[in-house]
CSV table of C-alpha atoms and ligand atoms in Angstrom, one decimal:
chain,number,residue,atom,x,y,z
A,12,MET,CA,-3.1,-27.0,-26.1
A,13,ALA,CA,-1.4,-23.7,-27.0
A,14,MET,CA,-4.3,-23.1,-29.4
A,15,ILE,CA,-6.9,-23.5,-26.6
A,16,THR,CA,-5.0,-21.1,-24.3
A,17,THR,CA,-4.9,-18.5,-27.1
A,18,ASN,CA,-8.6,-18.9,-27.7
A,19,LYS,CA,-9.3,-18.5,-24.1
A,20,ILE,CA,-7.3,-15.3,-23.8
A,21,GLU,CA,-9.1,-14.0,-26.9
A,22,HIS,CA,-12.4,-15.0,-25.5
A,23,ASN,CA,-11.6,-13.2,-22.2
A,24,ARG,CA,-10.5,-10.1,-24.1
A,25,LEU,CA,-13.8,-10.0,-26.1
A,26,THR,CA,-16.1,-10.6,-23.2
A,27,ASN,CA,-14.1,-8.3,-21.0
A,28,ASN,CA,-13.8,-5.4,-23.4
A,29,ASN,CA,-17.3,-4.0,-22.8
A,30,GLU,CA,-16.4,-3.4,-19.1
A,31,SER,CA,-16.6,0.3,-18.4
A,32,TYR,CA,-14.3,0.5,-15.4
A,33,ARG,CA,-10.6,0.0,-15.9
A,34,HIS,CA,-7.3,0.5,-14.1
A,35,LEU,CA,-6.2,1.6,-10.7
A,36,PHE,CA,-5.7,5.3,-10.4
A,37,VAL,CA,-3.3,6.4,-7.7
A,38,ILE,CA,-3.5,10.1,-6.7
A,39,ILE,CA,0.0,11.3,-6.0
A,40,GLU,CA,1.0,14.1,-3.7
A,41,SER,CA,4.1,16.2,-3.9
A,42,LEU,CA,5.4,19.2,-2.0
A,43,ASN,CA,8.0,21.7,-3.3
A,44,LYS,CA,8.6,19.5,-6.3
A,45,GLU,CA,9.4,16.4,-4.2
A,46,LEU,CA,7.2,13.3,-4.0
A,47,ILE,CA,5.7,12.7,-0.6
A,48,PRO,CA,7.1,9.3,0.4
A,49,SER,CA,3.6,7.9,1.3
A,50,SER,CA,2.6,8.3,-2.3
A,51,LEU,CA,5.2,5.8,-3.2
A,52,GLU,CA,3.9,3.4,-0.5
A,53,MET,CA,0.5,3.6,-2.2
A,54,LEU,CA,2.1,2.9,-5.6
A,55,GLY,CA,3.9,-0.1,-4.1
A,56,GLU,CA,0.7,-1.6,-2.9
A,57,ALA,CA,-1.1,-0.8,-6.2
A,58,ARG,CA,1.7,-2.6,-8.1
A,59,ARG,CA,1.4,-5.7,-5.9
A,60,LEU,CA,-2.4,-5.8,-6.2
A,61,MET,CA,-2.5,-5.2,-10.0
A,62,ASP,CA,0.2,-7.8,-10.7
A,63,ASN,CA,-2.0,-10.4,-9.0
A,64,PHE,CA,-5.2,-9.0,-10.5
A,65,ASN,CA,-3.8,-9.2,-14.1
A,66,LEU,CA,-2.6,-12.7,-13.5
A,67,LYS,CA,-5.8,-13.9,-11.9
A,68,TYR,CA,-8.2,-12.4,-14.4
A,69,ASN,CA,-6.0,-12.6,-17.4
A,70,LEU,CA,-6.2,-8.9,-18.1
A,71,ASN,CA,-3.8,-6.0,-18.8
A,72,GLU,CA,-5.1,-3.3,-16.5
A,73,LYS,CA,-2.6,-0.6,-15.3
A,74,VAL,CA,-1.5,1.2,-12.3
A,75,ILE,CA,-1.9,4.9,-13.4
A,76,ALA,CA,-0.4,7.6,-11.2
A,77,ILE,CA,-2.3,10.9,-11.4
A,78,HIS,CA,-0.1,13.9,-10.5
A,79,LEU,CA,-1.1,17.5,-10.5
A,80,GLY,CA,1.1,20.5,-9.7
A,81,ASP,CA,3.4,23.2,-11.1
A,82,GLY,CA,6.8,22.2,-12.3
A,83,ILE,CA,6.2,18.5,-11.5
A,84,LYS,CA,6.6,17.0,-14.9
A,85,ASP,CA,10.1,15.8,-14.2
A,86,LEU,CA,8.9,13.6,-11.3
A,87,SER,CA,6.9,11.4,-13.7
A,88,GLN,CA,9.8,9.1,-14.5
A,89,ASP,CA,10.3,8.4,-10.7
A,90,LEU,CA,6.7,7.3,-10.5
A,91,ILE,CA,7.3,4.8,-13.2
A,92,TYR,CA,10.5,3.6,-11.3
A,93,TYR,CA,8.3,3.1,-8.2
A,94,GLY,CA,5.7,0.9,-9.8
A,95,ALA,CA,3.3,2.9,-12.0
A,96,ASP,CA,2.7,1.6,-15.6
A,97,ALA,CA,1.7,5.1,-16.7
A,98,VAL,CA,1.6,8.6,-15.4
A,99,ILE,CA,-1.0,11.2,-16.3
A,100,TYR,CA,0.2,14.6,-15.1
A,101,SER,CA,-1.1,18.2,-15.3
A,102,ASP,CA,1.6,20.7,-15.0
A,103,ASP,CA,0.0,24.2,-14.6
A,104,PRO,CA,0.7,27.3,-12.4
A,105,HIS,CA,-3.0,27.1,-11.3
A,106,LEU,CA,-2.2,23.7,-9.8
A,107,LYS,CA,0.7,24.9,-7.7
A,108,TYR,CA,-1.2,24.5,-4.4
A,109,PRO,CA,-3.6,21.6,-3.8
A,110,ILE,CA,-6.8,23.8,-3.7
A,111,ASN,CA,-9.6,21.3,-3.2
A,112,LYS,CA,-12.0,22.8,-5.6
A,113,ILE,CA,-9.6,22.9,-8.5
A,114,TYR,CA,-8.0,19.5,-7.8
A,115,THR,CA,-11.4,17.9,-7.5
A,116,LYS,CA,-12.4,19.3,-10.8
A,117,VAL,CA,-9.2,18.2,-12.7
A,118,ILE,CA,-9.0,14.7,-11.1
A,119,SER,CA,-12.7,14.1,-11.9
A,120,GLN,CA,-12.1,15.3,-15.5
A,121,ILE,CA,-9.2,12.9,-15.9
A,122,ALA,CA,-11.1,10.0,-14.3
A,123,THR,CA,-14.1,10.4,-16.7
A,124,ASP,CA,-12.4,11.3,-19.9
A,125,PRO,CA,-11.7,8.2,-22.1
A,126,ASN,CA,-9.1,10.3,-24.0
A,127,SER,CA,-7.0,10.4,-20.8
A,128,ILE,CA,-6.3,6.6,-21.3
A,129,ARG,CA,-6.1,6.6,-25.1
A,130,GLU,CA,-2.4,6.4,-25.2
A,131,ILE,CA,-2.1,4.1,-22.2
A,132,SER,CA,-4.6,1.4,-23.2
A,133,PRO,CA,-6.3,2.1,-26.6
A,134,GLU,CA,-8.1,-1.3,-26.4
A,135,TYR,CA,-10.3,-0.1,-23.4
A,136,VAL,CA,-11.0,3.5,-24.6
A,137,SER,CA,-14.3,2.9,-26.4
A,138,ALA,CA,-16.1,1.5,-23.3
A,139,PHE,CA,-14.2,3.5,-20.6
A,140,LYS,CA,-16.4,5.4,-18.1
A,141,LYS,CA,-14.4,5.6,-14.9
A,142,PRO,CA,-11.4,4.0,-13.1
A,143,ARG,CA,-12.1,0.6,-11.5
A,144,TYR,CA,-10.2,1.5,-8.3
A,145,MET,CA,-8.8,4.7,-6.9
A,146,PHE,CA,-6.3,5.4,-4.1
A,147,PHE,CA,-5.8,8.6,-2.2
A,148,LEU,CA,-3.5,9.3,0.7
A,149,ALA,CA,-5.2,9.6,4.1
A,150,ASP,CA,-3.5,12.9,5.0
A,151,SER,CA,-5.2,16.2,5.4
A,152,ILE,CA,-5.1,16.9,1.7
A,153,GLY,CA,-6.1,13.4,0.5
A,154,ARG,CA,-8.9,12.8,3.0
A,155,HIS,CA,-10.6,16.0,1.8
A,156,LEU,CA,-9.9,15.4,-1.8
A,157,SER,CA,-11.0,11.8,-1.8
A,158,SER,CA,-14.4,12.8,-0.4
A,159,THR,CA,-15.0,15.6,-2.9
A,160,VAL,CA,-13.7,13.6,-5.9
A,161,LEU,CA,-15.9,10.5,-5.1
A,162,ALA,CA,-18.9,12.8,-4.6
A,163,GLU,CA,-18.2,14.1,-8.0
A,164,LEU,CA,-17.8,10.6,-9.5
A,165,ASP,CA,-21.0,9.5,-7.7
A,166,SER,CA,-19.5,6.5,-5.9
A,167,GLY,CA,-18.5,5.4,-2.4
A,168,LEU,CA,-15.3,5.9,-0.4
A,169,ALA,CA,-13.6,4.0,2.5
A,170,SER,CA,-11.3,6.1,4.5
A,171,ASP,CA,-8.1,5.4,6.6
A,172,ILE,CA,-7.5,2.0,5.1
A,173,ASN,CA,-4.5,-0.2,6.0
A,174,LYS,CA,-5.1,-3.5,4.3
A,175,LEU,CA,-6.4,-4.3,0.8
A,176,VAL,CA,-7.4,-7.5,-1.1
A,177,ILE,CA,-9.0,-8.0,-4.5
A,178,SER,CA,-11.3,-11.0,-4.7
A,179,ASP,CA,-14.6,-12.5,-5.9
A,180,LEU,CA,-17.2,-12.6,-3.3
A,181,GLU,CA,-20.6,-14.2,-3.0
A,182,ILE,CA,-23.0,-11.6,-1.6
A,183,LYS,CA,-26.6,-12.0,-0.4
A,184,HIS,CA,-28.1,-8.7,0.7
A,185,GLN,CA,-31.7,-7.4,1.0
A,186,HIS,CA,-30.9,-4.1,-0.7
A,187,LYS,CA,-28.0,-4.8,-3.0
A,188,THR,CA,-29.1,-8.2,-4.4
A,189,LYS,CA,-32.7,-8.3,-3.4
A,190,GLY,CA,-31.9,-11.3,-1.2
A,191,GLU,CA,-30.4,-13.3,-4.1
A,192,ASN,CA,-26.9,-14.9,-3.9
A,193,ILE,CA,-24.8,-13.1,-6.4
A,194,THR,CA,-21.1,-13.4,-7.2
A,195,TYR,CA,-19.4,-10.0,-7.4
A,196,LYS,CA,-16.1,-10.1,-9.3
A,197,LYS,CA,-12.9,-8.1,-8.8
A,198,ILE,CA,-14.1,-6.6,-5.5
A,199,LEU,CA,-11.7,-4.4,-3.5
A,200,GLU,CA,-11.9,-5.5,0.1
A,201,MET,CA,-10.9,-2.4,2.2
A,202,TYR,CA,-9.9,-3.1,5.8
A,203,ARG,CA,-9.8,-0.6,8.6
A,204,PRO,CA,-10.1,-0.9,12.4
A,205,ASP,CA,-13.7,-0.4,13.6
A,206,PHE,CA,-14.6,2.4,16.0
A,207,SER,CA,-13.9,0.3,19.1
A,208,GLY,CA,-10.4,-0.1,17.9
A,209,PHE,CA,-10.4,-3.8,18.8
A,210,LEU,CA,-11.9,-5.4,15.6
A,211,TRP,CA,-11.4,-5.0,11.9
A,212,THR,CA,-14.1,-3.7,9.5
A,213,THR,CA,-14.1,-4.7,5.9
A,214,ILE,CA,-15.7,-2.1,3.6
A,215,LEU,CA,-17.0,-3.0,0.1
A,216,CYS,CA,-18.3,-0.7,-2.6
A,217,LEU,CA,-20.8,-2.8,-4.5
A,218,ASP,CA,-23.0,-2.1,-7.4
A,219,ASN,CA,-26.8,-2.4,-6.7
A,220,LYS,CA,-27.8,-5.5,-8.6
A,221,ASN,CA,-31.3,-5.4,-7.2
A,222,PRO,CA,-33.4,-4.9,-10.4
A,223,GLU,CA,-35.6,-2.3,-8.6
A,224,ILE,CA,-32.7,-0.1,-7.7
A,225,LYS,CA,-30.0,-0.8,-10.2
A,226,LYS,CA,-27.0,1.5,-9.8
A,227,GLU,CA,-23.3,1.1,-10.4
A,228,PHE,CA,-20.8,2.2,-7.8
A,229,HIS,CA,-17.4,2.8,-9.4
A,230,PRO,CA,-14.6,3.5,-8.8
A,231,GLN,CA,-14.1,1.5,-5.7
A,232,ALA,CA,-12.0,4.0,-3.8
A,233,CYS,CA,-10.2,4.5,-0.5
A,234,SER,CA,-7.8,6.7,1.3
A,235,ILE,CA,-4.7,4.9,2.6
A,236,ILE,CA,-3.0,5.5,6.0
A,237,PRO,CA,0.6,6.7,5.6
A,238,GLY,CA,3.0,3.9,6.6
A,239,ALA,CA,0.5,1.1,6.0
A,240,PHE,CA,2.4,-0.3,3.0
A,241,LEU,CA,5.9,-0.5,1.8
A,242,PRO,CA,7.0,1.1,-1.5
A,243,ILE,CA,8.7,-1.2,-4.0
A,244,ILE,CA,12.4,-0.9,-4.5
A,245,LYS,CA,13.2,1.8,-7.1
A,246,ASP,CA,13.9,0.1,-10.4
A,247,THR,CA,15.4,2.5,-13.0
A,248,LYS,CA,14.9,-0.2,-15.7
A,249,ARG,CA,11.1,0.0,-15.4
A,250,THR,CA,9.5,1.8,-18.4
A,251,GLY,CA,6.0,3.3,-18.8
A,252,ILE,CA,3.9,5.8,-20.6
A,253,ILE,CA,3.9,9.4,-19.5
A,254,SER,CA,1.0,11.5,-20.7
A,255,GLU,CA,0.1,15.1,-20.2
A,256,TYR,CA,-3.5,16.1,-19.5
A,257,HIS,CA,-4.5,19.7,-20.2
A,258,PRO,CA,-7.3,20.7,-17.8
A,259,HIS,CA,-10.0,23.1,-18.5
A,260,PHE,CA,-10.5,25.9,-15.9
A,261,ASN,CA,-13.1,28.7,-15.9
A,262,GLU,CA,-13.1,32.0,-14.0
A,263,GLU,CA,-15.1,30.6,-11.2
A,264,ASP,CA,-12.5,27.9,-10.5
A,265,LEU,CA,-9.7,30.4,-10.2
A,266,LYS,CA,-11.3,32.7,-7.6
A,267,ILE,CA,-9.5,31.1,-4.7
A,268,LYS,CA,-5.9,32.2,-4.4
A,269,VAL,CA,-3.2,31.0,-2.1
A,270,LEU,CA,-1.0,34.0,-1.3
A,271,LYS,CA,1.7,32.3,0.8
A,272,GLN,CA,2.6,28.8,2.0
A,273,GLU,CA,4.7,28.1,5.1
A,274,LEU,CA,6.0,24.8,6.2
A,275,VAL,CA,5.6,24.3,10.0
A,276,LYS,CA,8.1,22.0,11.5
A,277,ASN,CA,6.7,19.5,14.0
A,278,PRO,CA,8.1,20.4,17.4
A,279,VAL,CA,7.9,16.8,18.5
A,280,GLN,CA,10.7,15.0,16.7
A,281,PHE,CA,10.2,11.3,17.6
A,282,GLU,CA,12.8,10.4,15.0
A,283,ASN,CA,15.5,11.9,17.1
A,284,TYR,CA,14.9,9.5,20.1
A,285,LYS,CA,15.8,5.9,20.6
A,286,ILE,CA,13.2,5.5,23.3
A,287,ILE,CA,9.6,6.7,23.4
A,288,VAL,CA,7.4,6.5,26.5
A,289,SER,CA,3.7,6.9,25.7
A,290,PHE,CA,0.8,7.2,28.1
A,291,GLY,CA,-2.9,6.6,27.8
A,292,ARG,CA,-6.1,6.8,29.8
A,293,GLY,CA,-4.5,4.6,32.4
A,294,ILE,CA,-3.2,7.8,34.1
A,295,LYS,CA,-6.8,8.5,35.1
A,296,GLU,CA,-6.5,8.0,38.9
A,297,ASN,CA,-4.1,10.9,39.3
A,298,PRO,CA,-3.4,12.4,35.9
A,299,GLU,CA,-1.0,15.2,36.7
A,300,ASP,CA,1.1,13.3,39.2
A,301,ASN,CA,1.2,10.3,36.8
A,302,ILE,CA,2.4,12.5,34.0
A,303,LYS,CA,5.1,13.8,36.3
A,304,LEU,CA,6.2,10.3,37.0
A,305,ILE,CA,6.3,9.5,33.2
A,306,GLU,CA,8.2,12.7,32.6
A,307,LYS,CA,10.8,11.7,35.2
A,308,LEU,CA,11.2,8.2,33.6
A,309,ALA,CA,11.5,9.7,30.2
A,310,LYS,CA,14.2,12.2,31.3
A,311,LEU,CA,16.2,9.4,32.9
A,312,LEU,CA,16.0,7.4,29.6
A,313,ASN,CA,16.5,10.4,27.4
A,314,ALA,CA,13.1,9.5,25.8
A,315,GLU,CA,10.5,11.5,24.0
A,316,ILE,CA,6.9,11.3,25.2
A,317,GLY,CA,3.9,10.2,23.1
A,318,ILE,CA,0.2,9.8,23.9
A,319,SER,CA,-2.9,7.8,22.9
A,320,LEU,CA,-5.5,9.6,20.9
A,321,PRO,CA,-8.1,10.1,23.7
A,322,ILE,CA,-5.5,11.9,25.8
A,323,SER,CA,-5.2,14.5,23.0
A,324,LYS,CA,-8.9,15.3,23.5
A,325,LYS,CA,-8.1,17.0,26.8
A,326,ILE,CA,-10.2,14.6,28.9
A,327,PHE,CA,-8.3,15.3,32.2
A,328,HIS,CA,-8.0,18.6,34.1
A,329,LEU,CA,-4.3,19.5,34.1
A,330,SER,CA,-2.3,22.6,35.0
A,331,GLU,CA,-1.6,24.9,32.0
A,332,LYS,CA,2.1,23.8,32.0
A,333,TYR,CA,1.4,20.0,31.5
A,334,ASP,CA,-1.6,20.6,29.3
A,335,SER,CA,0.4,22.7,26.8
A,336,ILE,CA,3.5,20.5,26.7
A,337,TYR,CA,1.9,17.0,26.5
A,338,ILE,CA,-1.7,17.2,25.5
A,339,THR,CA,-1.2,18.1,21.9
A,340,PRO,CA,-2.2,16.2,18.7
A,341,ASN,CA,1.4,16.1,17.5
A,342,ARG,CA,2.3,13.6,20.2
A,343,VAL,CA,-0.5,11.1,19.2
A,344,VAL,CA,0.8,7.8,18.2
A,345,GLY,CA,-1.3,5.7,15.8
A,346,THR,CA,-3.3,5.9,12.6
A,347,SER,CA,-4.6,9.4,13.4
A,348,GLY,CA,-1.2,10.6,14.5
A,349,ARG,CA,2.4,9.5,14.0
A,350,LYS,CA,4.0,6.2,13.1
A,351,VAL,CA,7.1,5.6,15.3
A,352,THR,CA,9.7,2.9,15.2
A,353,PRO,CA,12.1,3.5,18.1
A,354,LEU,CA,14.5,0.9,19.6
A,355,ILE,CA,12.3,0.8,22.8
A,356,TYR,CA,8.6,1.8,23.0
A,357,ILE,CA,7.1,1.9,26.5
A,358,ALA,CA,3.3,1.9,26.6
A,359,VAL,CA,2.0,3.1,30.0
A,360,GLY,CA,-1.7,2.7,30.7
A,361,ILE,CA,-2.5,2.0,27.0
A,362,SER,CA,-4.9,-0.8,26.1
A,363,GLY,CA,-3.6,-1.5,22.6
A,364,ALA,CA,-6.4,-0.6,20.2
A,365,ILE,CA,-5.6,-1.4,16.6
A,366,GLN,CA,-5.3,2.3,15.7
A,367,HIS,CA,-2.6,2.8,18.3
A,368,LEU,CA,-0.8,-0.5,17.5
A,369,GLU,CA,-0.6,0.5,13.9
A,370,GLY,CA,1.5,3.5,14.9
A,371,MET,CA,4.1,1.7,17.1
A,372,LYS,CA,4.0,-2.1,16.5
A,373,GLU,CA,7.2,-2.0,14.4
A,374,SER,CA,9.3,-0.7,17.3
A,375,ASP,CA,12.2,-3.0,18.0
A,376,PHE,CA,11.3,-3.7,21.6
A,377,ILE,CA,8.0,-3.0,23.3
A,378,ILE,CA,7.3,-2.8,27.0
A,379,ALA,CA,3.8,-2.4,28.4
A,380,ILE,CA,2.9,-1.4,32.0
A,381,ASN,CA,-0.7,-2.2,32.7
A,382,PRO,CA,-2.6,-4.0,35.5
A,383,ASP,CA,-5.0,-5.8,33.1
A,384,GLU,CA,-3.3,-8.8,31.5
A,385,ASN,CA,-6.2,-9.1,29.1
A,386,SER,CA,-5.4,-5.8,27.5
A,387,PRO,CA,-4.6,-6.5,23.8
A,388,ILE,CA,-1.3,-4.6,24.1
A,389,LYS,CA,0.0,-7.8,25.8
A,390,ASP,CA,-0.2,-9.6,22.5
A,391,VAL,CA,2.3,-7.3,20.8
A,392,CYS,CA,4.7,-6.4,23.6
A,393,ASP,CA,8.0,-8.1,24.3
A,394,VAL,CA,7.7,-7.5,28.1
A,395,PHE,CA,4.4,-7.1,29.9
A,396,ILE,CA,4.7,-5.6,33.4
A,397,LYS,CA,1.5,-6.4,35.2
A,398,GLY,CA,0.8,-3.5,37.6
A,399,ARG,CA,-0.4,0.0,38.2
A,400,MET,CA,2.0,2.7,36.8
A,401,GLU,CA,1.9,4.4,40.2
A,402,ASP,CA,3.5,1.3,41.7
A,403,VAL,CA,5.7,0.2,38.8
A,404,ILE,CA,7.3,3.4,37.5
A,405,PRO,CA,8.8,4.5,40.9
A,406,LEU,CA,10.5,1.1,41.1
A,407,ILE,CA,11.9,1.5,37.6
A,408,ILE,CA,13.1,5.1,38.4
A,409,GLU,CA,14.7,3.9,41.6
A,410,GLU,CA,16.6,1.1,39.9
A,411,LEU,CA,17.6,3.2,36.9
A,412,GLY,CA,18.8,5.9,39.3
A,413,LYS,CA,21.0,3.4,41.1
A,414,ARG,CA,22.4,2.0,37.9
A,415,LEU,CA,23.0,5.4,36.3
A,416,GLY,CA,24.7,6.5,39.6
A,417,GLN,CA,27.0,3.5,39.4
A,418,THR,CA,27.8,4.2,35.8
A,419,ARG,CA,28.7,7.8,36.7
A,420,GLU,CA,30.9,6.6,39.6
A,421,LYS,CA,32.6,4.3,37.1
A,422,GLU,CA,33.1,7.1,34.6
A,423,LYS,CA,34.6,9.3,37.3
A,424,GLU,CA,37.0,6.4,38.3
A,425,ILE,CA,38.1,6.0,34.7
A,426,GLN,CA,38.7,9.7,34.4
A,427,VAL,CA,40.7,9.9,37.6
A,428,ASN,CA,42.8,6.9,36.6
A,429,THR,CA,43.4,8.3,33.1
A,430,TYR,CA,44.4,11.8,34.5
A,431,GLY,CA,46.5,10.0,37.2
A,432,LYS,CA,48.5,8.3,34.4
A,433,LEU,CA,49.1,11.5,32.5
B,509,FAD,C1,-11.1,6.6,13.5
B,509,FAD,C2,-10.4,6.3,14.7
B,509,FAD,C3,-9.0,6.6,14.7
B,509,FAD,C4,-8.3,6.4,15.9
B,509,FAD,N1,-7.0,6.7,15.9
B,509,FAD,C5,-6.2,6.5,17.1
B,509,FAD,C6,-4.8,6.7,17.1
B,509,FAD,O1,-4.2,7.2,16.1
B,509,FAD,N2,-4.1,6.5,18.2
B,509,FAD,C7,-4.7,6.0,19.4
B,509,FAD,O2,-4.0,5.9,20.4
B,509,FAD,N3,-6.1,5.8,19.4
B,509,FAD,C8,-6.8,6.0,18.3
B,509,FAD,N4,-8.2,5.8,18.3
B,509,FAD,C9,-8.8,5.4,19.5
B,509,FAD,C10,-8.7,3.9,19.9
B,509,FAD,O3,-9.7,3.2,19.2
B,509,FAD,C11,-8.7,3.7,21.4
B,509,FAD,O4,-10.0,4.2,21.9
B,509,FAD,C12,-7.6,4.4,22.2
B,509,FAD,O5,-6.4,4.1,21.6
B,509,FAD,C13,-7.6,3.9,23.6
B,509,FAD,O6,-6.7,4.7,24.3
B,509,FAD,P1,-6.1,4.2,25.6
B,509,FAD,O7,-5.4,3.0,25.4
B,509,FAD,O8,-5.3,5.4,26.2
B,509,FAD,O9,-7.3,4.0,26.6
B,509,FAD,P2,-8.1,2.7,27.2
B,509,FAD,O10,-8.5,1.9,26.0
B,509,FAD,O11,-9.1,3.2,28.0
B,509,FAD,O12,-7.0,1.9,28.0
B,509,FAD,C14,-6.5,2.3,29.2
B,509,FAD,C15,-5.6,1.2,29.7
B,509,FAD,O13,-5.0,1.7,30.9
B,509,FAD,C16,-4.9,0.6,31.8
B,509,FAD,N5,-4.8,1.1,33.2
B,509,FAD,C17,-5.8,1.4,34.0
B,509,FAD,N6,-5.3,1.8,35.2
B,509,FAD,C18,-4.0,1.8,35.1
B,509,FAD,C19,-2.9,2.1,35.9
B,509,FAD,N7,-3.1,2.6,37.2
B,509,FAD,N8,-1.6,2.0,35.5
B,509,FAD,C20,-1.4,1.5,34.2
B,509,FAD,N9,-2.4,1.2,33.4
B,509,FAD,C21,-3.7,1.3,33.8
B,509,FAD,C22,-6.2,-0.2,31.5
B,509,FAD,O14,-6.1,-1.6,31.9
B,509,FAD,C23,-6.3,-0.1,30.0
B,509,FAD,O15,-5.7,-1.1,29.4
B,509,FAD,C24,-8.9,5.9,17.1
B,509,FAD,C25,-10.3,5.7,17.1
B,509,FAD,C26,-11.0,5.8,15.9
B,509,FAD,C27,-12.5,5.5,15.9
């Protein structure tokens, strides 16, 4: 029995060894010599996927963290602790800032150079062409970088992904398979909300197996929404290979220079509030008056104010004061904005599109105010108040006013009694 198993493994190894695409490359971001936490979230998901992958396909492919920067070598060990099997880093003063042109060039060099994996997996070097999978972060740097790297590697890209599965799929497609049923192996299913925001789209990056237009599309790559996955727990017992890559630059590459970098602190600090009141297009009947109502409610609750994405596109005519305070991208909650997890999240006039829900669904307690009980927000909220905000919010304000008034009276009484005793 044992003999048969060994033979099977050996057979798999031989038949698999001519595959040209290997490993999952995770493009790590850091700032001021600190790892960006979402990079660790990507590593966590990569670890989970590749553990299953190796088990299922009886392979030994790795999670390889690719990290560029200046003075970043010492962060490599942490990447191993957070799930990478190996780290390929380039530590060079020219890589201090993530200049797209230079980063694209170096990452593409690493991804297509068999020598970059020589130390990590010598058994795959001879056939290696490119990574099997590649992950980037869906932030402003990663979104840009993923598009230029994948153009360079001549493959496809799915952006803003928040769910991933690796599976074998039977595909029948006029263009890809010339109408034949073909089983594709080790396919990365990349999920993101569709443009309506109410359905999921699955994106696949498939080789053309149609004999007339044969072409391979690897790596299968995506950018991943920050907050979509959890990092694994740091394990300082984990070991891995750390390998330096020396990139080649020419004069042309180094023409762009960053003279100064300044960190701008976000003026909206959702993290400092226990309650967030967000509003959406439901304010439409009387936008400015409705924002005033929401502002009053938020003040009473000591809450910060968030918005849905369409609001940030300045779709309503408002006075300069309200426009400048509330209609700003840094208040957007969702996949294109911020992820928030307050104790209480109050969604006013928000329908509950997937992109919005992804940004707030982990709040402890969710209240929705909406006249339409078929709105998808109803499925995720703890309390659904069916009604127009114009009718509901004044009642809440009135009740809160009474209760806060009573509390203040009680506080005064306590103070009088305490002073009386002194
Ligand atoms: C790539 C991409 C990324 C996106 N990213 C985000 C994101 O990060 N965040 C985000 O929010 N959206 C995002 N969206 C947009 C998203 O798909 C939805 O279109 C958007 O969230 C809907 O905003 P809304 O709920 O304010 O508006 P609507 O969907 O128009 O909902 C308005 C709601 O108000 C209710 N309403 C009407 N009258 C009243 C009233 N008088 N009182 C109370 N309620 C009332 C209605 O019943 C309705 O449910 C993204 C879309 C795409 C394509």
